[in-house]
Tab-separated table of C-alpha atoms in Angstrom:
chain	number	residue	atom	x	y	z
A	1	UNK	CA	-0.135	-0.208	0.345
A	2	UNK	CA	2.805	2.426	-0.735
A	3	UNK	CA	0.708	4.856	-3.910
A	4	UNK	CA	-2.994	5.790	-3.101
A	5	UNK	CA	-5.186	7.112	-5.501
A	6	UNK	CA	-7.624	9.790	-3.783
A	7	UNK	CA	-10.360	11.718	-6.670
A	8	UNK	CA	-11.586	14.659	-5.180
A	9	UNK	CA	-14.553	15.706	-5.128
A	10	UNK	CA	-17.074	18.953	-3.726
A	11	UNK	CA	-19.093	16.628	-0.968
A	12	UNK	CA	-19.285	16.970	3.319
A	13	UNK	CA	-17.406	13.844	2.824
A	14	UNK	CA	-14.113	14.534	1.214
A	15	UNK	CA	-12.591	15.713	4.790
A	16	UNK	CA	-13.126	11.775	6.427
A	17	UNK	CA	-11.925	10.701	3.148
A	18	UNK	CA	-8.483	12.868	3.534
A	19	UNK	CA	-7.839	12.118	7.170
A	20	UNK	CA	-8.609	8.039	6.202
A	21	UNK	CA	-5.759	8.523	3.915
A	22	UNK	CA	-3.553	10.690	6.231
A	23	UNK	CA	-3.667	8.535	8.222
A	24	UNK	CA	-2.886	5.111	5.833
A	25	UNK	CA	0.198	6.911	4.525
A	26	UNK	CA	1.360	7.302	7.577
A	27	UNK	CA	1.340	4.054	8.901
A	28	UNK	CA	2.355	2.693	5.195
A	29	UNK	CA	4.918	5.863	3.977
A	30	UNK	CA	3.082	5.833	0.834
A	31	UNK	CA	2.596	7.995	-1.928
A	32	UNK	CA	-0.851	10.591	-1.699
A	33	UNK	CA	-1.788	11.737	-5.841
A	34	UNK	CA	-4.908	13.706	-5.783
A	35	UNK	CA	-6.923	14.312	-8.874
A	36	UNK	CA	-10.578	16.131	-9.590
A	37	UNK	CA	-13.311	13.700	-10.323
A	38	UNK	CA	-15.076	15.843	-13.033
A	39	UNK	CA	-18.121	13.757	-14.848
A	40	UNK	CA	-18.369	15.891	-18.067
A	41	UNK	CA	-21.312	18.243	-19.355
A	42	UNK	CA	-24.110	15.848	-20.148
A	43	UNK	CA	-25.026	16.394	-23.743
A	44	UNK	CA	-28.592	17.611	-23.228
A	45	UNK	CA	-26.356	20.695	-21.185
A	46	UNK	CA	-24.297	21.187	-23.300
A	47	UNK	CA	-26.347	22.234	-25.958
A	48	UNK	CA	-27.729	24.441	-24.155
A	49	UNK	CA	-24.559	25.766	-23.356
A	50	UNK	CA	-23.182	26.685	-26.696
A	51	UNK	CA	-24.503	30.073	-26.994
A	52	UNK	CA	-21.305	31.856	-26.005
A	53	UNK	CA	-21.405	33.720	-22.867
A	54	UNK	CA	-23.519	31.028	-21.222
A	55	UNK	CA	-20.730	28.265	-22.198
A	56	UNK	CA	-17.783	30.703	-20.988
A	57	UNK	CA	-19.518	31.081	-18.011
A	58	UNK	CA	-19.912	27.088	-17.022
A	59	UNK	CA	-15.642	26.847	-18.234
A	60	UNK	CA	-14.735	29.255	-15.979
A	61	UNK	CA	-16.839	28.671	-13.056
A	62	UNK	CA	-15.875	24.565	-13.426
A	63	UNK	CA	-12.006	26.456	-14.057
A	64	UNK	CA	-12.685	27.773	-9.684
A	65	UNK	CA	-14.093	24.720	-8.502
A	66	UNK	CA	-10.681	22.814	-9.816
A	67	UNK	CA	-8.464	25.410	-8.227
A	68	UNK	CA	-10.282	25.613	-5.734
A	69	UNK	CA	-9.806	21.563	-5.375
A	70	UNK	CA	-6.379	21.584	-6.165
A	71	UNK	CA	-5.771	24.675	-3.072
A	72	UNK	CA	-7.973	22.763	-0.740
A	73	UNK	CA	-6.261	19.374	-1.095
A	74	UNK	CA	-2.395	20.601	-0.622
A	75	UNK	CA	-3.348	22.762	2.211
A	76	UNK	CA	-5.198	19.752	3.303
A	77	UNK	CA	-1.649	18.133	3.521
A	78	UNK	CA	0.799	20.505	3.850
A	79	UNK	CA	-1.292	20.998	7.162
A	80	UNK	CA	-1.132	17.458	8.354
A	81	UNK	CA	2.597	17.244	7.803
A	82	UNK	CA	2.663	15.165	4.284
A	83	UNK	CA	5.645	17.074	1.806
A	84	UNK	CA	5.832	17.615	-1.842
A	85	UNK	CA	7.172	14.287	-3.516
A	86	UNK	CA	9.725	15.875	-4.900
A	87	UNK	CA	13.193	14.174	-6.582
A	88	UNK	CA	14.788	11.653	-3.689
A	89	UNK	CA	11.946	12.650	-1.039
A	90	UNK	CA	10.847	10.625	2.095
A	91	UNK	CA	7.039	8.746	1.964
A	92	UNK	CA	4.468	9.964	2.963
A	93	UNK	CA	4.705	12.657	0.246
A	94	UNK	CA	1.860	13.734	-2.015
A	95	UNK	CA	1.599	15.145	-5.717
A	96	UNK	CA	-1.717	16.904	-8.012
A	97	UNK	CA	-2.260	15.213	-11.002
A	98	UNK	CA	-2.721	17.900	-13.660
A	99	UNK	CA	-5.529	17.598	-16.319
A	100	UNK	CA	-7.090	15.044	-15.850
A	101	UNK	CA	-9.645	13.899	-17.940
A	102	UNK	CA	-13.520	14.556	-17.529
A	103	UNK	CA	-16.201	11.118	-16.658
A	104	UNK	CA	-16.304	8.220	-13.807
A	105	UNK	CA	-14.569	5.896	-16.540
A	106	UNK	CA	-11.281	7.583	-15.493
A	107	UNK	CA	-11.127	6.367	-12.106
A	108	UNK	CA	-11.245	2.770	-13.247
A	109	UNK	CA	-8.680	3.384	-15.813
A	110	UNK	CA	-5.941	5.090	-13.558
A	111	UNK	CA	-6.231	3.652	-11.060
A	112	UNK	CA	-4.500	0.597	-12.344
A	113	UNK	CA	-1.045	1.902	-11.818
A	114	UNK	CA	-1.686	2.189	-7.839
A	115	UNK	CA	-2.018	0.010	-4.671
A	116	UNK	CA	-4.767	1.477	-3.112
A	117	UNK	CA	-7.731	3.551	-4.418
A	118	UNK	CA	-9.344	6.144	-1.432
A	119	UNK	CA	-12.797	7.664	-2.700
A	120	UNK	CA	-15.767	8.417	0.052
A	121	UNK	CA	-18.342	5.955	0.822
A	122	UNK	CA	-21.710	5.818	-1.121
A	123	UNK	CA	-25.156	6.019	0.765
A	124	UNK	CA	-29.222	6.251	-0.013
A	125	UNK	CA	-29.100	9.718	-1.019
A	126	UNK	CA	-25.472	9.538	-3.105
A	127	UNK	CA	-25.953	11.039	-6.588
A	128	UNK	CA	-25.787	8.272	-9.697
A	129	UNK	CA	-22.915	9.218	-11.388
A	130	UNK	CA	-20.379	9.423	-7.572
A	131	UNK	CA	-22.167	5.727	-7.410
A	132	UNK	CA	-20.156	5.039	-10.794
A	133	UNK	CA	-17.409	6.418	-10.110
A	134	UNK	CA	-16.598	4.300	-7.169
A	135	UNK	CA	-18.171	1.291	-9.302
A	136	UNK	CA	-15.539	1.993	-11.709
A	137	UNK	CA	-12.901	1.414	-9.556
A	138	UNK	CA	-14.084	-1.837	-8.515
A	139	UNK	CA	-14.495	-2.916	-11.714
A	140	UNK	CA	-12.289	-1.390	-13.963
A	141	UNK	CA	-8.767	-0.769	-11.572
A	142	UNK	CA	-7.815	-4.545	-10.930
A	143	UNK	CA	-7.409	-2.589	-7.263
A	144	UNK	CA	-8.554	-2.459	-4.079
A	145	UNK	CA	-10.580	0.507	-3.067
A	146	UNK	CA	-11.089	1.614	0.465
A	147	UNK	CA	-14.846	3.704	1.224
A	148	UNK	CA	-14.190	6.453	3.766
A	149	UNK	CA	-16.827	6.925	6.466
A	150	UNK	CA	-18.934	10.047	6.924
A	151	UNK	CA	-16.318	10.090	10.374
A	152	UNK	CA	-13.100	9.108	10.393
A	153	UNK	CA	-11.938	6.825	12.745
A	154	UNK	CA	-9.061	8.408	15.251
A	155	UNK	CA	-6.410	5.064	13.871
A	156	UNK	CA	-6.928	3.201	10.247
A	157	UNK	CA	-5.890	-0.998	9.874
A	158	UNK	CA	-5.269	-1.307	13.466
A	159	UNK	CA	-8.103	-3.589	14.671
A	160	UNK	CA	-9.588	-5.072	11.189
A	161	UNK	CA	-12.112	-7.524	10.836
A	162	UNK	CA	-12.477	-9.389	7.413
A	163	UNK	CA	-16.138	-11.005	6.781
A	164	UNK	CA	-16.085	-13.928	5.964
A	165	UNK	CA	-18.332	-15.303	3.047
A	166	UNK	CA	-17.037	-18.115	1.049
A	167	UNK	CA	-16.492	-16.303	-2.399
A	168	UNK	CA	-14.282	-15.335	-4.630
A	169	UNK	CA	-14.352	-12.267	-3.981
A	170	UNK	CA	-13.693	-12.083	-0.632
A	171	UNK	CA	-9.953	-13.855	-1.401
A	172	UNK	CA	-9.808	-11.750	-3.356
A	173	UNK	CA	-10.053	-8.677	-1.083
A	174	UNK	CA	-7.623	-10.787	1.606
A	175	UNK	CA	-4.987	-10.982	-0.393
A	176	UNK	CA	-4.946	-7.458	-1.581
A	177	UNK	CA	-5.234	-6.596	2.193
A	178	UNK	CA	-2.403	-8.617	3.148
A	179	UNK	CA	0.547	-5.590	4.194
A	180	UNK	CA	-2.739	-3.854	5.783
A	181	UNK	CA	-3.284	-7.452	7.589
A	182	UNK	CA	0.620	-7.849	8.717
A	183	UNK	CA	0.622	-4.244	10.041
A	184	UNK	CA	-2.444	-4.700	12.353
A	185	UNK	CA	-2.502	-5.362	16.335
A	186	UNK	CA	-5.603	-7.391	16.022
A	187	UNK	CA	-7.409	-9.930	13.197
A	188	UNK	CA	-10.961	-10.840	13.362
A	189	UNK	CA	-12.374	-13.577	11.031
A	190	UNK	CA	-16.195	-12.772	11.451
A	191	UNK	CA	-19.098	-15.530	10.154
A	192	UNK	CA	-22.584	-14.608	9.956
A	193	UNK	CA	-24.642	-18.048	10.743
A	194	UNK	CA	-27.616	-17.722	8.492
A	195	UNK	CA	-26.063	-14.784	6.472
A	196	UNK	CA	-25.273	-14.963	2.387
A	197	UNK	CA	-22.825	-17.581	1.613
A	198	UNK	CA	-21.318	-19.203	-0.814
A	199	UNK	CA	-19.623	-22.431	-1.221
A	200	UNK	CA	-15.743	-22.568	0.356
A	201	UNK	CA	-13.961	-22.912	3.143
A	202	UNK	CA	-14.760	-22.274	6.474
A	203	UNK	CA	-13.649	-18.946	8.120
A	204	UNK	CA	-11.557	-21.591	10.105
A	205	UNK	CA	-9.675	-22.106	7.037
A	206	UNK	CA	-8.640	-18.786	6.486
A	207	UNK	CA	-7.643	-17.643	10.009
A	208	UNK	CA	-4.537	-20.809	9.604
A	209	UNK	CA	-3.890	-19.241	6.765
A	210	UNK	CA	-3.393	-16.120	7.950
A	211	UNK	CA	-1.316	-18.217	10.330
A	212	UNK	CA	1.059	-19.242	7.981
A	213	UNK	CA	1.491	-15.220	7.155
A	214	UNK	CA	2.474	-14.541	10.209
A	215	UNK	CA	-1.005	-12.284	11.130
A	216	UNK	CA	-2.402	-13.774	15.186
A	217	UNK	CA	-6.221	-13.913	13.375
A	218	UNK	CA	-9.164	-15.183	15.312
A	219	UNK	CA	-12.048	-16.572	13.883
A	220	UNK	CA	-15.710	-15.361	15.418
A	221	UNK	CA	-19.236	-15.777	15.064
A	222	UNK	CA	-22.265	-14.402	15.146
A	223	UNK	CA	-26.139	-15.237	14.911
A	224	UNK	CA	-27.804	-13.597	12.087
A	225	UNK	CA	-31.115	-12.755	13.867
A	226	UNK	CA	-33.478	-10.503	12.150
A	227	UNK	CA	-31.001	-8.546	10.503
A	228	UNK	CA	-29.453	-8.517	6.595
A	229	UNK	CA	-26.259	-9.612	6.264
A	230	UNK	CA	-24.612	-6.056	5.971
A	231	UNK	CA	-25.691	-4.970	9.348
A	232	UNK	CA	-25.016	-7.629	10.962
A	233	UNK	CA	-21.685	-7.712	9.714
A	234	UNK	CA	-21.433	-4.077	10.855
A	235	UNK	CA	-23.050	-4.349	14.061
A	236	UNK	CA	-20.065	-7.619	14.806
A	237	UNK	CA	-17.099	-4.875	13.812
A	238	UNK	CA	-18.635	-1.961	16.156
A	239	UNK	CA	-18.772	-4.384	18.685
A	240	UNK	CA	-15.698	-4.875	18.223
A	241	UNK	CA	-14.730	-1.534	18.095
A	242	UNK	CA	-12.396	-2.019	14.521
A	243	UNK	CA	-11.144	0.396	12.053
A	244	UNK	CA	-11.289	-1.664	9.206
A	245	UNK	CA	-13.723	-4.096	7.112
A	246	UNK	CA	-12.528	-6.171	4.832
A	247	UNK	CA	-15.254	-6.797	2.356
A	248	UNK	CA	-15.504	-8.285	-0.823
A	249	UNK	CA	-17.970	-6.504	-3.361
A	250	UNK	CA	-20.799	-8.230	-5.670
A	251	UNK	CA	-20.962	-11.174	-4.342
A	252	UNK	CA	-24.505	-10.813	-5.923
A	253	UNK	CA	-24.352	-9.094	-9.389
A	254	UNK	CA	-24.587	-5.760	-9.285
A	255	UNK	CA	-28.501	-6.592	-10.580
A	256	UNK	CA	-29.676	-9.063	-7.901
A	257	UNK	CA	-28.367	-6.307	-5.199
A	258	UNK	CA	-30.386	-3.476	-6.561
A	259	UNK	CA	-33.580	-5.028	-6.700
A	260	UNK	CA	-33.118	-7.393	-3.820
A	261	UNK	CA	-29.966	-5.679	-1.741
A	262	UNK	CA	-27.452	-7.049	-0.548
A	263	UNK	CA	-24.414	-7.133	2.277
A	264	UNK	CA	-21.827	-5.204	-0.476
A	265	UNK	CA	-25.134	-2.339	-0.671
A	266	UNK	CA	-25.901	-1.978	2.746
A	267	UNK	CA	-22.314	-1.377	3.769
A	268	UNK	CA	-21.550	1.602	1.090
A	269	UNK	CA	-24.544	2.741	2.068
A	270	UNK	CA	-24.401	2.322	6.045
A	271	UNK	CA	-20.086	1.473	7.214
A	272	UNK	CA	-18.868	3.984	9.608
A	273	UNK	CA	-15.908	2.177	9.580
A	274	UNK	CA	-13.407	2.723	6.637
A	275	UNK	CA	-13.981	-0.928	4.065
A	276	UNK	CA	-11.836	-2.287	1.619
A	277	UNK	CA	-13.179	-3.497	-0.474
A	278	UNK	CA	-12.469	-5.500	-3.904
A	279	UNK	CA	-14.298	-7.199	-6.863
């Protein structure tokens, strides 16, 4: 986790996201790169603005917002003693990507060159464009995505919970998270009895694998009860004071999750701790 990509947006959760990024970079000695996440002008809006003065006004406002995002990002890093990257500089440090193209697809494309993509989590009221940017990171980058909550915890990745459901997606998330698991003081592998699972190895086998990797993990089990699986997972993480959840994303298809719900969607919308996801 030595290179972190942070798509910047003018949203209230950005401060929490940057706090999570700084906390993680300090633990891992990472380079942080920010860029402005821009969604572009929809064609029907562009046609309305193509009358000269309106388009010039829109572009000037857009340029001003980009400058504000960059200035805010750089000021935040310097305030938290993260210096600009320079030849021969140590880490953690930060940089800014100039001239990032518009469109949420860029998150997934450019994110392939980083160890981790860090974004604000979605919620039930999030704009569709923000959700699509998260999905671009999850489905197109081939990299893990860390979703930050509304309020950043004091620490990140010291007390980690893995939600084990037997799936390929969860195994992949575990593999990506190994550098953080090795740094953690406490690691637990959660099984939700009666929750959404697929055929696969037991949590005990995962604990054994982690111990062979010198990670002192323990298996825990909770009953689903009258809760959704995602709710049971977050309750367990909260009870144990976890500051990072490792979660495979979309074991069920996105369409099924949209229609019937699912643990991934619930956790993306309600998590009160950072969540590392991978598909």
